[in-house]
GROMACS .gro file of C-alpha atoms in nm:
model
  339
    1MET     CA    1   9.860  -1.048   3.232
    2SER     CA    2   9.937  -1.347   3.014
    3SER     CA    3  10.305  -1.394   2.935
    4SER     CA    4  10.214  -1.388   2.563
    5ILE     CA    5  10.050  -1.045   2.593
    6SER     CA    6  10.250  -0.722   2.588
    7SER     CA    7  10.139  -0.374   2.684
    8GLU     CA    8  10.252  -0.031   2.567
    9ARG     CA    9  10.145   0.329   2.610
   10VAL     CA   10  10.044   0.486   2.279
   11THR     CA   11  10.017   0.864   2.273
   12THR     CA   12   9.763   1.018   2.037
   13PRO     CA   13   9.657   1.383   1.997
   14ARG     CA   14   9.362   1.307   2.232
   15LEU     CA   15   9.520   1.107   2.515
   16THR     CA   16   9.764   0.826   2.595
   17LEU     CA   17   9.604   0.485   2.557
   18ASN     CA   18   9.714   0.154   2.702
   19VAL     CA   19   9.729  -0.089   2.411
   20VAL     CA   20   9.789  -0.462   2.450
   21SER     CA   21   9.909  -0.689   2.172
   22VAL     CA   22  10.054  -1.031   2.100
   23PRO     CA   23  10.426  -1.007   2.017
   24GLU     CA   24  10.524  -1.137   1.672
   25ALA     CA   25  10.159  -1.156   1.555
   26THR     CA   26  10.114  -1.051   1.194
   27GLY     CA   27   9.823  -1.011   0.958
   28GLU     CA   28   9.534  -0.769   0.938
   29PRO     CA   29   9.490  -0.562   1.254
   30VAL     CA   30   9.190  -0.641   1.474
   31VAL     CA   31   9.117  -0.387   1.748
   32PHE     CA   32   8.917  -0.512   2.048
   33VAL     CA   33   8.715  -0.268   2.259
   34HIS     CA   34   8.597  -0.378   2.605
   35GLY     CA   35   8.273  -0.305   2.788
   36ASN     CA   36   8.176  -0.107   3.097
   37VAL     CA   37   8.340  -0.190   3.432
   38SER     CA   38   8.615  -0.392   3.265
   39SER     CA   39   8.928  -0.343   3.053
   40SER     CA   40   9.130  -0.506   2.775
   41THR     CA   41   9.201  -0.795   3.016
   42PHE     CA   42   8.873  -0.954   2.909
   43TRP     CA   43   9.018  -1.000   2.558
   44HIS     CA   44   9.356  -1.154   2.647
   45SER     CA   45   9.265  -1.521   2.595
   46THR     CA   46   9.083  -1.442   2.269
   47MET     CA   47   9.384  -1.250   2.141
   48THR     CA   48   9.639  -1.521   2.213
   49ALA     CA   49   9.412  -1.786   2.059
   50ILE     CA   50   9.367  -1.607   1.724
   51ALA     CA   51   9.710  -1.445   1.693
   52GLY     CA   52   9.822  -1.703   1.438
   53ARG     CA   53   9.566  -1.573   1.188
   54VAL     CA   54   9.542  -1.198   1.250
   55ARG     CA   55   9.717  -0.921   1.443
   56PRO     CA   56   9.506  -0.865   1.757
   57LEU     CA   57   9.525  -0.540   1.954
   58ALA     CA   58   9.310  -0.418   2.242
   59VAL     CA   59   9.271  -0.075   2.395
   60ASP     CA   60   9.173   0.035   2.744
   61LEU     CA   61   8.909   0.304   2.713
   62ARG     CA   62   8.967   0.630   2.903
   63GLY     CA   63   8.899   0.580   3.272
   64PHE     CA   64   8.953   0.203   3.257
   65GLY     CA   65   9.260  -0.017   3.281
   66ASP     CA   66   9.585   0.172   3.231
   67SER     CA   67   9.474   0.440   2.984
   68ASP     CA   68   9.466   0.804   3.086
   69PRO     CA   69   9.166   0.882   3.308
   70GLU     CA   70   9.046   1.174   3.098
   71PRO     CA   71   8.696   1.296   3.189
   72VAL     CA   72   8.399   1.178   2.983
   73ASP     CA   73   8.171   1.435   2.819
   74ALA     CA   74   7.849   1.233   2.789
   75SER     CA   75   7.669   1.511   2.601
   76ARG     CA   76   7.860   1.371   2.300
   77GLY     CA   77   7.720   1.024   2.357
   78VAL     CA   78   8.005   0.772   2.331
   79ARG     CA   79   8.212   0.992   2.101
   80ASP     CA   80   8.481   1.062   2.362
   81TYR     CA   81   8.548   0.686   2.349
   82SER     CA   82   8.498   0.633   1.975
   83ASP     CA   83   8.712   0.933   1.883
   84ASP     CA   84   8.985   0.790   2.109
   85VAL     CA   85   8.965   0.461   1.918
   86LEU     CA   86   8.970   0.642   1.583
   87SER     CA   87   9.275   0.840   1.696
   88PHE     CA   88   9.447   0.506   1.755
   89LEU     CA   89   9.344   0.388   1.408
   90ASP     CA   90   9.512   0.701   1.272
   91THR     CA   91   9.839   0.551   1.398
   92ILE     CA   92   9.790   0.198   1.257
   93GLY     CA   93   9.556   0.243   0.961
   94PRO     CA   94   9.214   0.085   0.890
   95ALA     CA   95   9.133  -0.218   1.106
   96HIS     CA   96   8.866  -0.470   1.194
   97LEU     CA   97   8.681  -0.352   1.507
   98VAL     CA   98   8.537  -0.581   1.775
   99GLY     CA   99   8.326  -0.421   2.048
  100TRP     CA  100   8.168  -0.580   2.354
  101SER     CA  101   7.871  -0.427   2.539
  102LEU     CA  102   7.957  -0.056   2.585
  103GLY     CA  103   8.238  -0.127   2.338
  104GLY     CA  104   7.973  -0.232   2.086
  105ALA     CA  105   7.823   0.117   2.103
  106VAL     CA  106   8.172   0.264   2.072
  107VAL     CA  107   8.260   0.074   1.755
  108LEU     CA  108   7.914   0.143   1.607
  109GLN     CA  109   7.978   0.514   1.655
  110ALA     CA  110   8.325   0.480   1.502
  111LEU     CA  111   8.173   0.305   1.201
  112ARG     CA  112   7.902   0.571   1.172
  113ASP     CA  113   8.158   0.853   1.179
  114ARG     CA  114   8.446   0.700   0.980
  115PRO     CA  115   8.328   0.398   0.777
  116GLU     CA  116   8.638   0.409   0.558
  117ALA     CA  117   8.855   0.328   0.865
  118VAL     CA  118   8.665   0.006   0.945
  119ARG     CA  119   8.738  -0.316   0.754
  120SER     CA  120   8.469  -0.511   0.936
  121LEU     CA  121   8.267  -0.479   1.255
  122THR     CA  122   8.194  -0.739   1.521
  123LEU     CA  123   7.935  -0.658   1.788
  124VAL     CA  124   7.946  -0.876   2.100
  125ASN     CA  125   7.630  -0.839   2.311
  126PRO     CA  126   7.630  -0.471   2.214
  127CYS     CA  127   7.433  -0.192   2.371
  128SER     CA  128   7.132  -0.102   2.158
  129PRO     CA  129   7.184   0.167   1.892
  130TYR     CA  130   6.926   0.363   2.095
  131GLY     CA  131   7.120   0.357   2.420
  132PHE     CA  132   7.060   0.176   2.748
  133GLY     CA  133   6.728   0.236   2.923
  134GLY     CA  134   6.457   0.493   2.871
  135THR     CA  135   6.313   0.374   2.538
  136ARG     CA  136   6.043   0.139   2.412
  137GLY     CA  137   5.964  -0.044   2.090
  138PRO     CA  138   6.203  -0.167   1.818
  139GLU     CA  139   6.234   0.190   1.687
  140GLY     CA  140   6.365   0.318   2.023
  141THR     CA  141   6.096   0.570   2.109
  142LEU     CA  142   6.181   0.780   2.417
  143ASN     CA  143   5.959   0.707   2.718
  144HIS     CA  144   6.012   1.067   2.834
  145PRO     CA  145   6.175   1.361   2.655
  146ASP     CA  146   6.445   1.386   2.925
  147GLY     CA  147   6.547   1.019   2.903
  148THR     CA  148   6.399   0.927   3.242
  149GLY     CA  149   6.506   0.583   3.361
  150SER     CA  150   6.858   0.595   3.215
  151GLY     CA  151   7.197   0.743   3.291
  152GLY     CA  152   7.420   0.773   3.596
  153GLY     CA  153   7.142   0.735   3.850
  154ALA     CA  154   7.061   0.386   3.720
  155ALA     CA  155   7.372   0.235   3.878
  156ASN     CA  156   7.346   0.032   4.198
  157PRO     CA  157   7.517   0.255   4.458
  158ASP     CA  158   7.634  -0.048   4.659
  159PHE     CA  159   7.811  -0.187   4.350
  160VAL     CA  160   7.976   0.151   4.291
  161ALA     CA  161   8.088   0.158   4.655
  162ALA     CA  162   8.228  -0.196   4.628
  163ILE     CA  163   8.442  -0.097   4.330
  164LYS     CA  164   8.566   0.212   4.511
  165ALA     CA  165   8.651   0.001   4.818
  166ARG     CA  166   8.832  -0.257   4.599
  167ASP     CA  167   8.617  -0.541   4.733
  168LEU     CA  168   8.780  -0.866   4.617
  169THR     CA  169   8.537  -1.097   4.795
  170ALA     CA  170   8.218  -1.274   4.691
  171ASP     CA  171   8.059  -1.194   5.030
  172SER     CA  172   7.796  -0.960   4.885
  173PRO     CA  173   7.573  -1.009   4.578
  174VAL     CA  174   7.687  -0.667   4.458
  175SER     CA  175   8.062  -0.719   4.495
  176PRO     CA  176   8.247  -0.712   4.161
  177ARG     CA  177   8.332  -1.084   4.189
  178SER     CA  178   7.968  -1.175   4.253
  179VAL     CA  179   7.847  -0.955   3.966
  180LEU     CA  180   8.107  -1.111   3.737
  181ARG     CA  181   7.980  -1.459   3.820
  182ALA     CA  182   7.610  -1.372   3.807
  183ALA     CA  183   7.588  -1.126   3.518
  184TYR     CA  184   7.901  -1.127   3.300
  185VAL     CA  185   7.887  -1.502   3.231
  186ALA     CA  186   7.623  -1.772   3.227
  187PRO     CA  187   7.536  -1.921   3.569
  188GLY     CA  188   7.773  -2.194   3.682
  189THR     CA  189   8.061  -2.087   3.458
  190ASP     CA  190   8.401  -2.172   3.608
  191LEU     CA  191   8.642  -1.895   3.511
  192GLY     CA  192   8.935  -2.073   3.676
  193GLU     CA  193   9.257  -1.884   3.723
  194GLU     CA  194   9.137  -1.599   3.501
  195GLU     CA  195   8.872  -1.493   3.752
  196ASP     CA  196   9.109  -1.293   3.973
  197ALA     CA  197   9.242  -1.103   3.670
  198PHE     CA  198   8.887  -1.021   3.561
  199VAL     CA  199   8.801  -0.888   3.906
  200GLU     CA  200   9.114  -0.670   3.905
  201SER     CA  201   9.011  -0.548   3.562
  202MET     CA  202   8.670  -0.446   3.697
  203LEU     CA  203   8.836  -0.268   3.988
  204SER     CA  204   9.042  -0.057   3.745
  205THR     CA  205   8.723   0.140   3.672
  206ARG     CA  206   8.760   0.504   3.780
  207ILE     CA  207   8.476   0.612   4.007
  208GLY     CA  208   8.311   0.956   4.004
  209GLU     CA  209   8.085   1.191   3.814
  210ASP     CA  210   8.337   1.222   3.530
  211HIS     CA  211   8.370   0.845   3.505
  212TYR     CA  212   8.155   0.566   3.653
  213PRO     CA  213   7.869   0.596   3.695
  214GLY     CA  214   7.847   0.968   3.609
  215ASP     CA  215   7.617   1.245   3.726
  216MET     CA  216   7.237   1.242   3.723
  217ALA     CA  217   6.933   1.466   3.730
  218ALA     CA  218   6.613   1.435   3.929
  219THR     CA  219   6.274   1.408   3.760
  220ASP     CA  220   5.913   1.378   3.874
  221ALA     CA  221   5.846   1.079   3.647
  222TRP     CA  222   5.909   0.722   3.766
  223PRO     CA  223   6.167   0.608   3.866
  224GLY     CA  224   6.281   0.958   3.958
  225ILE     CA  225   6.615   0.975   3.778
  226ALA     CA  226   6.715   1.129   3.446
  227PRO     CA  227   7.053   1.131   3.273
  228GLY     CA  228   7.324   1.385   3.334
  229LYS     CA  229   7.598   1.505   3.099
  230ARG     CA  230   7.912   1.346   3.246
  231GLY     CA  231   8.044   0.997   3.296
  232VAL     CA  232   8.002   0.648   3.157
  233LEU     CA  233   7.635   0.563   3.201
  234ASN     CA  234   7.523   0.896   3.061
  235THR     CA  235   7.711   0.827   2.737
  236LEU     CA  236   7.450   0.558   2.674
  237ALA     CA  237   7.146   0.762   2.776
  238PRO     CA  238   6.911   0.775   2.475
  239THR     CA  239   6.910   1.156   2.491
  240ASN     CA  240   7.287   1.153   2.434
  241PHE     CA  241   7.344   0.845   2.216
  242ARG     CA  242   7.136   0.734   1.922
  243ILE     CA  243   7.242   0.579   1.590
  244ASP     CA  244   6.939   0.546   1.366
  245ASP     CA  245   7.104   0.625   1.032
  246LEU     CA  246   7.375   0.357   1.017
  247HIS     CA  247   7.219   0.225   0.696
  248THR     CA  248   7.307   0.551   0.518
  249ILE     CA  249   7.686   0.516   0.545
  250ASP     CA  250   7.912   0.428   0.252
  251PRO     CA  251   8.103   0.203   0.233
  252LYS     CA  252   7.920  -0.064   0.436
  253PRO     CA  253   8.170  -0.312   0.583
  254PRO     CA  254   8.024  -0.647   0.692
  255ILE     CA  255   7.891  -0.674   1.049
  256LEU     CA  256   7.889  -0.983   1.270
  257TRP     CA  257   7.654  -0.972   1.568
  258ILE     CA  258   7.741  -1.233   1.832
  259ARG     CA  259   7.529  -1.264   2.142
  260GLY     CA  260   7.495  -1.504   2.433
  261ALA     CA  261   7.152  -1.663   2.465
  262GLN     CA  262   7.163  -1.621   2.845
  263ASP     CA  263   7.272  -1.257   2.857
  264VAL     CA  264   7.096  -1.080   3.148
  265ILE     CA  265   7.254  -0.736   3.084
  266VAL     CA  266   7.173  -0.670   2.717
  267SER     CA  267   6.833  -0.833   2.678
  268ASP     CA  268   6.469  -0.759   2.607
  269THR     CA  269   6.421  -0.838   2.978
  270SER     CA  270   6.744  -0.692   3.116
  271LEU     CA  271   6.809  -0.718   3.489
  272PHE     CA  272   6.988  -0.383   3.455
  273ASP     CA  273   6.692  -0.201   3.295
  274LEU     CA  274   6.495  -0.013   3.562
  275ALA     CA  275   6.170  -0.058   3.367
  276HIS     CA  276   6.202  -0.437   3.366
  277LEU     CA  277   6.309  -0.435   3.730
  278GLY     CA  278   5.999  -0.233   3.808
  279ALA     CA  279   5.779  -0.479   3.621
  280ILE     CA  280   5.908  -0.770   3.831
  281GLY     CA  281   5.873  -0.576   4.156
  282ALA     CA  282   6.243  -0.512   4.220
  283VAL     CA  283   6.205  -0.134   4.191
  284PRO     CA  284   5.902   0.006   4.375
  285GLY     CA  285   5.631   0.225   4.228
  286TRP     CA  286   5.642   0.092   3.874
  287ASP     CA  287   5.400   0.290   3.654
  288GLY     CA  288   5.374   0.045   3.366
  289THR     CA  289   5.673   0.180   3.171
  290PRO     CA  290   5.767  -0.100   2.929
  291ALA     CA  291   6.109  -0.266   2.933
  292GLN     CA  292   6.351  -0.169   2.659
  293PRO     CA  293   6.357  -0.437   2.385
  294MET     CA  294   6.734  -0.416   2.338
  295ILE     CA  295   6.770  -0.719   2.109
  296ALA     CA  296   6.476  -0.616   1.893
  297GLN     CA  297   6.619  -0.265   1.858
  298THR     CA  298   6.961  -0.387   1.746
  299ARG     CA  299   6.801  -0.628   1.499
  300ALA     CA  300   6.581  -0.354   1.355
  301ALA     CA  301   6.881  -0.126   1.297
  302LEU     CA  302   7.090  -0.403   1.143
  303ASP     CA  303   6.804  -0.518   0.921
  304LEU     CA  304   6.807  -0.167   0.771
  305TYR     CA  305   7.187  -0.185   0.734
  306GLY     CA  306   7.164  -0.517   0.551
  307ALA     CA  307   7.521  -0.653   0.543
  308TYR     CA  308   7.518  -0.845   0.872
  309ARG     CA  309   7.504  -1.191   1.023
  310GLU     CA  310   7.367  -1.283   1.367
  311VAL     CA  311   7.516  -1.568   1.570
  312VAL     CA  312   7.349  -1.675   1.894
  313ILE     CA  313   7.568  -1.885   2.125
  314GLU     CA  314   7.362  -2.115   2.345
  315GLY     CA  315   7.479  -2.144   2.704
  316ALA     CA  316   7.666  -1.813   2.685
  317GLY     CA  317   7.597  -1.506   2.896
  318HIS     CA  318   7.702  -1.145   2.851
  319GLY     CA  319   8.066  -1.235   2.787
  320PRO     CA  320   8.065  -1.524   2.535
  321GLN     CA  321   8.435  -1.468   2.469
  322ILE     CA  322   8.506  -1.599   2.820
  323ASP     CA  323   8.226  -1.845   2.895
  324ARG     CA  324   8.199  -2.011   2.550
  325PRO     CA  325   8.540  -1.926   2.401
  326ALA     CA  326   8.560  -2.201   2.136
  327GLU     CA  327   8.224  -2.115   1.978
  328PHE     CA  328   8.301  -1.743   2.002
  329ARG     CA  329   8.639  -1.772   1.832
  330GLU     CA  330   8.504  -1.993   1.555
  331ALA     CA  331   8.239  -1.736   1.463
  332LEU     CA  332   8.481  -1.444   1.497
  333LEU     CA  333   8.756  -1.594   1.282
  334ALA     CA  334   8.512  -1.697   1.011
  335HIS     CA  335   8.400  -1.335   0.993
  336LEU     CA  336   8.748  -1.182   1.007
  337LEU     CA  337   8.882  -1.415   0.741
  338GLY     CA  338   8.585  -1.361   0.513
  339ARG     CA  339   8.449  -1.716   0.523
   0.00000   0.00000   0.00000
């Protein structure tokens, strides 16, 4: 942890969260929410860089980092996470929310449920409002009624095993360090001395059916897996998570959508979407199920919402805050400060 970052345990009626902050920072509160298989560590450099203008805070979601490892009821979509974040806002008041990947879905749900608590929203390579996997078209139509192709069974079991074994090496393409280099950032990005901290952050992920990746169900349709009701990946199954009425909320705080042009996780051709992997021959038996157009789906939902701006950072991957930090911070601060 950076010497300019402090950590404290904050108890809410729901659970005790680990919250990191920058001592002496003042201004409007900005709450950062991390993505899957990560923690607040991925926000540290952003927080210290912008602390002169705002008051940055970041939470570890349940089951990640140093927050309580409470089980995740995926039948509620991401609401176990978003309600945890809202319970923290109850202690500090309305705030700007910044969500990355899974965290993007979490802050979208928080905005949908409590718009009056959100001063502005920033989505960083967010999960589609129609979940991750199992849908087609910009409107997010289910490929199968049971959400086939999404949920806990979509995880690579070797990656899950590597996290559980605390693999610190880059010896395997599915070790956390290798996945960080290949999927979290654009190819060739040198993360320098921060890389070890990011790998440790990934290894803080709790493993199991109540956490990552979650449980699963079998199905006769390709690729043979359907979502369960517990754990992280099932929170994003389109049968559990769907926000198609964001445009109906009032008030409507401004939304900034930042995405890396080279993102291979949240993409219309995602290397983590079983349908796209089937189309390119990486998953056998593909039946023609179309890939999920994740970018098109987010754009369609935000077009209905209206009050948003999209910023595409060239040369950035899934984590533009760490592989193109200057461009990321410029866009973020302009949004937070109302420019």
